[in-house]
């Protein structure tokens, strides 16, 4: 079953710093690199490297040719994409010595999807498959409605969180993927240990994946809960770790792997990702993940199910 990802593409401007710049501070940086990124592009590449057939939909700007080439090199089908004479989306990313990042986004052509393009793309994709979305493009709510009306399965990674998310028809989703901030924003409450359960009660039809960063991840589908910790590794750069987790997780779901097996794959994939600098370029292939599992080079936490 193929994935159609209406996803953002960003030119990532990455600055290595010891610590994040403070308000009012001017700071020298240790290095500067330009990478391919965007939560959409990263998740297309993660799902494709996991083994899914992925079609990426979205708009690349006049400066975004290398982003499209990056998708193609990972085996993603870009034939449904559009190009524009405007500038692509970009991100200004600080990566601190801790491996943590902070990110400023400029939407560019990621905010230029039109309903006519969405309709044409859904028609061309056909009636069988999975539509994936993140919150870095415009028309997210409309695409959920249109895809669900066509009988397609729909997954939303509600990142990054903005108040717009609360107006999306989340009850029409088959999978909702959130971190704690996004989950609490959607539910309208504080982050606590019952967040996943409260999301599941609010959206009983949807499977829900809650990522917890270095504390691992939890998920629920049809009343079946599972959770996993994270592999203990030295993080160099956590950029795209969540995207890697999402892409591998969806691959597992679409292959009807068990939740336990799916969580293990996604956990190892994101542990490999954080040990490498960059975004899309740091996402491992399935062969790399399988090698780690076969050789036992990482201690993969046990999956708990209830
Ligand atoms: O999730 C990481 C991504 O967030 C980066 O590649 C950046 O482009 C932002 O979209």
mmCIF file of C-alpha atoms and ligand atoms in Angstrom:
data_model
loop_
_atom_site.group_PDB
_atom_site.id
_atom_site.type_symbol
_atom_site.label_atom_id
_atom_site.label_comp_id
_atom_site.label_asym_id
_atom_site.label_seq_id
_atom_site.Cartn_x
_atom_site.Cartn_y
_atom_site.Cartn_z
ATOM 1 C CA UNK A 1 0.000 0.000 0.000
ATOM 2 C CA UNK A 2 1.620 3.325 -1.035
ATOM 3 C CA UNK A 3 1.959 6.527 1.001
ATOM 4 C CA UNK A 4 1.080 9.929 -0.430
ATOM 5 C CA UNK A 5 2.788 12.569 1.703
ATOM 6 C CA UNK A 6 1.569 16.146 1.260
ATOM 7 C CA UNK A 7 4.712 17.378 2.942
ATOM 8 C CA UNK A 8 6.944 20.372 3.445
ATOM 9 C CA UNK A 9 10.440 20.660 2.003
ATOM 10 C CA UNK A 10 12.904 22.978 3.700
ATOM 11 C CA UNK A 11 16.374 24.241 3.055
ATOM 12 C CA UNK A 12 17.917 23.797 6.510
ATOM 13 C CA UNK A 13 20.511 26.421 7.498
ATOM 14 C CA UNK A 14 22.253 24.748 10.411
ATOM 15 C CA UNK A 15 24.499 26.530 12.917
ATOM 16 C CA UNK A 16 26.450 24.544 15.514
ATOM 17 C CA UNK A 17 26.672 26.376 18.839
ATOM 18 C CA UNK A 18 27.801 25.455 22.341
ATOM 19 C CA UNK A 19 24.465 26.675 23.774
ATOM 20 C CA UNK A 20 21.448 28.329 22.163
ATOM 21 C CA UNK A 21 21.674 32.086 21.671
ATOM 22 C CA UNK A 22 19.906 34.046 24.431
ATOM 23 C CA UNK A 23 17.581 37.055 24.020
ATOM 24 C CA UNK A 24 19.708 40.132 23.298
ATOM 25 C CA UNK A 25 22.874 38.066 22.754
ATOM 26 C CA UNK A 26 25.027 38.002 19.587
ATOM 27 C CA UNK A 27 26.974 34.795 19.229
ATOM 28 C CA UNK A 28 29.717 33.265 17.090
ATOM 29 C CA UNK A 29 28.857 29.838 15.703
ATOM 30 C CA UNK A 30 31.166 26.840 15.303
ATOM 31 C CA UNK A 31 30.014 25.808 11.829
ATOM 32 C CA UNK A 32 27.389 26.403 9.182
ATOM 33 C CA UNK A 33 25.917 23.835 6.812
ATOM 34 C CA UNK A 34 23.011 23.749 4.376
ATOM 35 C CA UNK A 35 21.016 20.504 4.482
ATOM 36 C CA UNK A 36 17.882 19.032 2.958
ATOM 37 C CA UNK A 37 15.069 19.002 5.508
ATOM 38 C CA UNK A 38 11.482 19.770 6.310
ATOM 39 C CA UNK A 39 9.313 17.440 8.336
ATOM 40 C CA UNK A 40 7.541 16.387 5.138
ATOM 41 C CA UNK A 41 10.678 15.588 3.159
ATOM 42 C CA UNK A 42 12.297 13.865 6.146
ATOM 43 C CA UNK A 43 9.245 11.643 6.746
ATOM 44 C CA UNK A 44 8.990 10.718 3.055
ATOM 45 C CA UNK A 45 12.636 9.706 3.102
ATOM 46 C CA UNK A 46 12.309 7.794 6.379
ATOM 47 C CA UNK A 47 9.301 5.816 5.116
ATOM 48 C CA UNK A 48 11.035 5.122 1.792
ATOM 49 C CA UNK A 49 14.280 4.032 3.484
ATOM 50 C CA UNK A 50 12.214 1.763 5.727
ATOM 51 C CA UNK A 51 10.800 0.096 2.602
ATOM 52 C CA UNK A 52 7.505 1.874 1.813
ATOM 53 C CA UNK A 53 6.457 3.034 -1.620
ATOM 54 C CA UNK A 54 6.209 6.820 -1.167
ATOM 55 C CA UNK A 55 4.818 9.566 -3.376
ATOM 56 C CA UNK A 56 5.746 13.044 -2.173
ATOM 57 C CA UNK A 57 3.328 15.894 -2.956
ATOM 58 C CA UNK A 58 4.137 19.532 -2.358
ATOM 59 C CA UNK A 59 5.657 22.591 -3.947
ATOM 60 C CA UNK A 60 9.395 23.125 -4.437
ATOM 61 C CA UNK A 61 10.570 26.672 -5.058
ATOM 62 C CA UNK A 62 13.115 27.963 -7.570
ATOM 63 C CA UNK A 63 15.926 27.174 -5.141
ATOM 64 C CA UNK A 64 14.582 23.719 -4.185
ATOM 65 C CA UNK A 65 15.908 21.521 -6.991
ATOM 66 C CA UNK A 66 18.361 19.766 -4.653
ATOM 67 C CA UNK A 67 15.508 18.936 -2.244
ATOM 68 C CA UNK A 68 13.618 17.145 -5.013
ATOM 69 C CA UNK A 69 16.826 15.336 -6.016
ATOM 70 C CA UNK A 70 17.306 14.249 -2.404
ATOM 71 C CA UNK A 71 13.807 12.708 -2.392
ATOM 72 C CA UNK A 72 14.454 10.953 -5.689
ATOM 73 C CA UNK A 73 17.794 9.584 -4.509
ATOM 74 C CA UNK A 74 15.975 7.980 -1.578
ATOM 75 C CA UNK A 75 13.529 6.278 -3.959
ATOM 76 C CA UNK A 76 10.611 8.675 -3.371
ATOM 77 C CA UNK A 77 8.338 9.281 -6.383
ATOM 78 C CA UNK A 78 8.201 13.039 -7.052
ATOM 79 C CA UNK A 79 6.056 12.914 -10.199
ATOM 80 C CA UNK A 80 3.075 14.459 -8.364
ATOM 81 C CA UNK A 81 5.075 17.468 -7.105
ATOM 82 C CA UNK A 82 4.789 21.019 -8.377
ATOM 83 C CA UNK A 83 7.454 23.669 -8.809
ATOM 84 C CA UNK A 84 7.136 27.403 -8.316
ATOM 85 C CA UNK A 85 9.168 30.498 -9.173
ATOM 86 C CA UNK A 86 8.864 31.594 -5.508
ATOM 87 C CA UNK A 87 11.399 30.645 -2.827
ATOM 88 C CA UNK A 88 11.227 27.298 -1.007
ATOM 89 C CA UNK A 89 10.559 26.931 2.681
ATOM 90 C CA UNK A 90 13.602 27.194 4.909
ATOM 91 C CA UNK A 91 14.614 26.587 8.496
ATOM 92 C CA UNK A 92 17.191 28.325 10.667
ATOM 93 C CA UNK A 93 18.456 25.646 13.054
ATOM 94 C CA UNK A 94 20.769 25.935 16.037
ATOM 95 C CA UNK A 95 22.255 22.638 17.164
ATOM 96 C CA UNK A 96 23.846 22.804 20.617
ATOM 97 C CA UNK A 97 26.671 20.619 21.993
ATOM 98 C CA UNK A 98 23.963 18.586 23.769
ATOM 99 C CA UNK A 99 22.615 17.555 20.340
ATOM 100 C CA UNK A 100 19.353 19.433 21.018
ATOM 101 C CA UNK A 101 18.087 21.872 18.421
ATOM 102 C CA UNK A 102 15.818 24.875 18.129
ATOM 103 C CA UNK A 103 14.250 25.777 14.827
ATOM 104 C CA UNK A 104 12.768 28.847 13.134
ATOM 105 C CA UNK A 105 10.629 28.182 10.047
ATOM 106 C CA UNK A 106 9.857 30.248 6.986
ATOM 107 C CA UNK A 107 6.990 28.621 5.023
ATOM 108 C CA UNK A 108 7.821 29.763 1.465
ATOM 109 C CA UNK A 109 6.316 27.447 -1.153
ATOM 110 C CA UNK A 110 5.189 25.006 1.562
ATOM 111 C CA UNK A 111 2.319 27.440 2.154
ATOM 112 C CA UNK A 112 1.316 27.588 -1.518
ATOM 113 C CA UNK A 113 -0.703 24.407 -1.994
ATOM 114 C CA UNK A 114 -4.023 25.052 -3.728
ATOM 115 C CA UNK A 115 -7.235 23.039 -3.485
ATOM 116 C CA UNK A 116 -7.109 22.420 -7.250
ATOM 117 C CA UNK A 117 -3.626 20.875 -6.863
ATOM 118 C CA UNK A 118 -4.754 18.771 -3.900
ATOM 119 C CA UNK A 119 -7.787 17.461 -5.835
ATOM 120 C CA UNK A 120 -5.691 16.622 -8.915
ATOM 121 C CA UNK A 121 -3.079 14.879 -6.793
ATOM 122 C CA UNK A 122 -5.586 12.798 -4.846
ATOM 123 C CA UNK A 123 -7.281 11.769 -8.116
ATOM 124 C CA UNK A 124 -3.934 10.779 -9.631
ATOM 125 C CA UNK A 125 -2.972 8.811 -6.495
ATOM 126 C CA UNK A 126 -6.100 6.655 -6.633
ATOM 127 C CA UNK A 127 -8.277 5.091 -3.994
ATOM 128 C CA UNK A 128 -5.997 2.767 -2.076
ATOM 129 C CA UNK A 129 -3.287 3.951 0.267
ATOM 130 C CA UNK A 130 -2.271 6.174 3.098
ATOM 131 C CA UNK A 131 -2.182 9.967 3.057
ATOM 132 C CA UNK A 132 0.384 11.493 5.402
ATOM 133 C CA UNK A 133 0.497 15.110 6.585
ATOM 134 C CA UNK A 134 2.529 17.321 8.894
ATOM 135 C CA UNK A 135 1.690 20.818 10.116
ATOM 136 C CA UNK A 136 4.225 22.648 7.920
ATOM 137 C CA UNK A 137 2.003 23.174 4.851
ATOM 138 C CA UNK A 138 -1.232 25.031 4.295
ATOM 139 C CA UNK A 139 -4.582 23.234 3.686
ATOM 140 C CA UNK A 140 -3.888 20.445 6.195
ATOM 141 C CA UNK A 141 -7.479 20.329 7.470
ATOM 142 C CA UNK A 142 -8.904 20.363 3.937
ATOM 143 C CA UNK A 143 -6.578 17.560 2.814
ATOM 144 C CA UNK A 144 -7.645 15.400 5.771
ATOM 145 C CA UNK A 145 -11.308 15.892 4.779
ATOM 146 C CA UNK A 146 -10.744 15.251 1.085
ATOM 147 C CA UNK A 147 -8.571 12.177 1.606
ATOM 148 C CA UNK A 148 -10.941 10.652 4.178
ATOM 149 C CA UNK A 149 -13.911 11.298 1.866
ATOM 150 C CA UNK A 150 -12.116 9.260 -0.803
ATOM 151 C CA UNK A 151 -11.775 6.355 1.616
ATOM 152 C CA UNK A 152 -8.019 6.766 1.980
ATOM 153 C CA UNK A 153 -6.398 6.162 5.346
ATOM 154 C CA UNK A 154 -5.027 9.387 6.812
ATOM 155 C CA UNK A 155 -2.159 10.010 9.243
ATOM 156 C CA UNK A 156 -1.266 13.411 10.694
ATOM 157 C CA UNK A 157 1.959 14.247 12.453
ATOM 158 C CA UNK A 158 0.756 17.395 14.245
ATOM 159 C CA UNK A 159 4.229 18.961 14.261
ATOM 160 C CA UNK A 160 4.992 21.712 14.772
ATOM 161 C CA UNK A 161 2.034 22.520 17.019
ATOM 162 C CA UNK A 162 0.053 25.682 16.291
ATOM 163 C CA UNK A 163 -3.475 26.605 17.294
ATOM 164 C CA UNK A 164 -4.610 25.767 13.736
ATOM 165 C CA UNK A 165 -4.272 22.093 14.662
ATOM 166 C CA UNK A 166 -7.299 22.342 16.947
ATOM 167 C CA UNK A 167 -9.498 23.219 13.958
ATOM 168 C CA UNK A 168 -8.406 20.161 11.949
ATOM 169 C CA UNK A 169 -10.873 17.231 11.716
ATOM 170 C CA UNK A 170 -8.741 14.988 13.911
ATOM 171 C CA UNK A 171 -11.682 12.638 14.446
ATOM 172 C CA UNK A 172 -11.325 11.618 10.770
ATOM 173 C CA UNK A 173 -7.744 10.405 11.189
ATOM 174 C CA UNK A 174 -6.602 6.798 11.191
ATOM 175 C CA UNK A 175 -3.320 7.763 12.906
ATOM 176 C CA UNK A 176 -2.391 10.802 14.958
ATOM 177 C CA UNK A 177 1.311 11.280 15.702
ATOM 178 C CA UNK A 178 2.250 13.786 18.412
ATOM 179 C CA UNK A 179 4.894 14.640 20.947
ATOM 180 C CA UNK A 180 3.866 15.739 24.436
ATOM 181 C CA UNK A 181 3.551 19.444 23.561
ATOM 182 C CA UNK A 182 1.411 18.690 20.520
ATOM 183 C CA UNK A 183 -0.708 16.125 22.361
ATOM 184 C CA UNK A 184 -1.352 18.474 25.284
ATOM 185 C CA UNK A 185 -2.168 21.306 22.857
ATOM 186 C CA UNK A 186 -4.752 19.146 21.098
ATOM 187 C CA UNK A 187 -6.341 17.863 24.293
ATOM 188 C CA UNK A 188 -6.196 21.317 25.904
ATOM 189 C CA UNK A 189 -4.536 20.242 29.141
ATOM 190 C CA UNK A 190 -1.244 19.755 30.864
ATOM 191 C CA UNK A 191 1.389 17.165 29.994
ATOM 192 C CA UNK A 192 0.989 14.210 32.362
ATOM 193 C CA UNK A 193 1.367 10.435 32.359
ATOM 194 C CA UNK A 194 -2.258 9.966 31.205
ATOM 195 C CA UNK A 195 -1.868 11.989 28.022
ATOM 196 C CA UNK A 196 -2.006 9.010 25.654
ATOM 197 C CA UNK A 197 -5.077 7.595 27.365
ATOM 198 C CA UNK A 198 -6.843 10.942 27.268
ATOM 199 C CA UNK A 199 -6.074 11.314 23.545
ATOM 200 C CA UNK A 200 -7.365 7.777 22.936
ATOM 201 C CA UNK A 201 -10.585 8.530 24.798
ATOM 202 C CA UNK A 202 -11.096 11.723 22.773
ATOM 203 C CA UNK A 203 -10.267 10.054 19.419
ATOM 204 C CA UNK A 204 -11.246 6.372 19.796
ATOM 205 C CA UNK A 205 -11.177 5.627 16.038
ATOM 206 C CA UNK A 206 -7.581 6.756 15.568
ATOM 207 C CA UNK A 207 -4.393 4.929 16.362
ATOM 208 C CA UNK A 208 -2.174 7.313 18.328
ATOM 209 C CA UNK A 209 1.610 7.491 18.546
ATOM 210 C CA UNK A 210 3.015 9.669 21.338
ATOM 211 C CA UNK A 211 6.765 10.282 21.048
ATOM 212 C CA UNK A 212 8.629 11.173 24.241
ATOM 213 C CA UNK A 213 12.108 12.083 22.975
ATOM 214 C CA UNK A 214 14.838 10.437 25.031
ATOM 215 C CA UNK A 215 12.127 8.694 27.135
ATOM 216 C CA UNK A 216 10.934 6.679 24.125
ATOM 217 C CA UNK A 217 7.417 6.382 22.761
ATOM 218 C CA UNK A 218 3.951 5.018 23.502
ATOM 219 C CA UNK A 219 1.153 4.051 21.143
ATOM 220 C CA UNK A 220 -2.380 2.739 21.160
ATOM 221 C CA UNK A 221 -4.562 1.154 18.502
ATOM 222 C CA UNK A 222 -8.012 -0.346 19.106
ATOM 223 C CA UNK A 223 -7.487 -0.352 22.879
ATOM 224 C CA UNK A 224 -4.108 -2.142 22.607
ATOM 225 C CA UNK A 225 -1.355 -0.079 24.271
ATOM 226 C CA UNK A 226 2.420 -0.460 23.834
ATOM 227 C CA UNK A 227 5.417 1.527 25.039
ATOM 228 C CA UNK A 228 9.191 1.475 24.605
ATOM 229 C CA UNK A 229 12.110 3.420 26.080
ATOM 230 C CA UNK A 230 14.906 4.777 23.918
ATOM 231 C CA UNK A 231 18.320 3.296 23.106
ATOM 232 C CA UNK A 232 21.027 4.947 25.181
ATOM 233 C CA UNK A 233 23.306 6.624 22.647
ATOM 234 C CA UNK A 234 25.430 9.780 22.480
ATOM 235 C CA UNK A 235 23.282 12.283 20.521
ATOM 236 C CA UNK A 236 25.203 14.449 18.069
ATOM 237 C CA UNK A 237 22.155 16.075 16.471
ATOM 238 C CA UNK A 238 18.520 15.232 17.273
ATOM 239 C CA UNK A 239 17.178 16.972 14.132
ATOM 240 C CA UNK A 240 14.825 14.634 12.202
ATOM 241 C CA UNK A 241 14.781 12.001 14.971
ATOM 242 C CA UNK A 242 11.012 12.426 15.353
ATOM 243 C CA UNK A 243 10.572 12.328 11.574
ATOM 244 C CA UNK A 244 12.610 9.139 11.378
ATOM 245 C CA UNK A 245 10.486 7.585 14.116
ATOM 246 C CA UNK A 246 7.250 8.589 12.332
ATOM 247 C CA UNK A 247 8.356 7.304 8.922
ATOM 248 C CA UNK A 248 9.511 3.949 10.271
ATOM 249 C CA UNK A 249 6.448 3.657 12.496
ATOM 250 C CA UNK A 250 4.085 4.162 9.548
ATOM 251 C CA UNK A 251 6.022 1.613 7.531
ATOM 252 C CA UNK A 252 5.450 -0.944 10.302
ATOM 253 C CA UNK A 253 1.759 -0.089 10.585
ATOM 254 C CA UNK A 254 1.246 -0.398 6.846
ATOM 255 C CA UNK A 255 3.057 -3.724 6.756
ATOM 256 C CA UNK A 256 0.746 -4.918 9.572
ATOM 257 C CA UNK A 257 3.754 -5.615 11.799
ATOM 258 C CA UNK A 258 2.906 -5.934 15.488
ATOM 259 C CA UNK A 259 3.022 -2.724 17.520
ATOM 260 C CA UNK A 260 6.014 -4.173 19.402
ATOM 261 C CA UNK A 261 7.981 -4.887 16.236
ATOM 262 C CA UNK A 262 7.021 -1.503 14.785
ATOM 263 C CA UNK A 263 8.179 0.349 17.911
ATOM 264 C CA UNK A 264 11.490 -1.556 17.922
ATOM 265 C CA UNK A 265 12.228 -0.681 14.283
ATOM 266 C CA UNK A 266 11.366 3.006 14.791
ATOM 267 C CA UNK A 267 13.398 3.185 18.008
ATOM 268 C CA UNK A 268 16.559 1.785 16.436
ATOM 269 C CA UNK A 269 16.124 3.972 13.336
ATOM 270 C CA UNK A 270 15.861 7.150 15.414
ATOM 271 C CA UNK A 271 18.794 6.071 17.632
ATOM 272 C CA UNK A 272 20.946 5.823 14.494
ATOM 273 C CA UNK A 273 19.618 9.180 13.259
ATOM 274 C CA UNK A 274 20.625 11.136 16.392
ATOM 275 C CA UNK A 275 24.198 9.856 16.171
ATOM 276 C CA UNK A 276 24.674 11.635 12.820
ATOM 277 C CA UNK A 277 24.548 15.348 11.984
ATOM 278 C CA UNK A 278 21.865 16.722 9.677
ATOM 279 C CA UNK A 279 18.239 16.013 8.849
ATOM 280 C CA UNK A 280 17.296 13.902 5.802
ATOM 281 C CA UNK A 281 20.903 12.780 5.336
ATOM 282 C CA UNK A 282 20.982 11.343 8.872
ATOM 283 C CA UNK A 283 18.033 8.948 8.356
ATOM 284 C CA UNK A 284 19.236 5.329 8.225
ATOM 285 C CA UNK A 285 18.296 2.707 5.681
ATOM 286 C CA UNK A 286 16.342 -0.373 6.667
ATOM 287 C CA UNK A 287 19.474 -2.470 6.062
ATOM 288 C CA UNK A 288 21.351 -0.403 8.683
ATOM 289 C CA UNK A 289 18.511 -0.844 11.172
ATOM 290 C CA UNK A 290 18.309 -4.608 10.553
ATOM 291 C CA UNK A 291 22.077 -4.909 10.962
ATOM 292 C CA UNK A 292 21.904 -3.283 14.400
ATOM 293 C CA UNK A 293 19.050 -5.589 15.407
ATOM 294 C CA UNK A 294 20.861 -8.674 14.101
ATOM 295 C CA UNK A 295 24.236 -7.829 15.659
ATOM 296 C CA UNK A 296 22.810 -6.485 18.906
ATOM 297 C CA UNK A 297 25.090 -3.423 18.764
ATOM 298 C CA UNK A 298 22.457 -1.305 20.510
ATOM 299 C CA UNK A 299 20.565 -2.292 23.603
ATOM 300 C CA UNK A 300 16.950 -2.076 22.464
ATOM 301 C CA UNK A 301 14.551 -1.603 25.393
ATOM 302 C CA UNK A 302 11.808 -4.108 25.998
ATOM 303 C CA UNK A 303 8.336 -3.253 24.669
ATOM 304 C CA UNK A 304 5.600 -3.261 27.318
ATOM 305 C CA UNK A 305 2.062 -4.062 26.154
ATOM 306 C CA UNK A 306 -1.273 -3.906 27.941
HETATM 307 O O1 LIG B 1 11.969 17.818 12.138
HETATM 308 C C1 LIG B 1 13.138 18.420 11.657
HETATM 309 C C2 LIG B 1 12.810 19.418 10.599
HETATM 310 O O2 LIG B 1 12.042 20.442 11.186
HETATM 311 C C3 LIG B 1 13.993 20.120 9.992
HETATM 312 O O3 LIG B 1 14.537 19.422 8.896
HETATM 313 C C4 LIG B 1 13.451 21.494 9.657
HETATM 314 O O4 LIG B 1 13.372 21.759 8.289
HETATM 315 C C5 LIG B 1 12.086 21.571 10.318
HETATM 316 O O5 LIG B 1 11.075 21.402 9.422
#
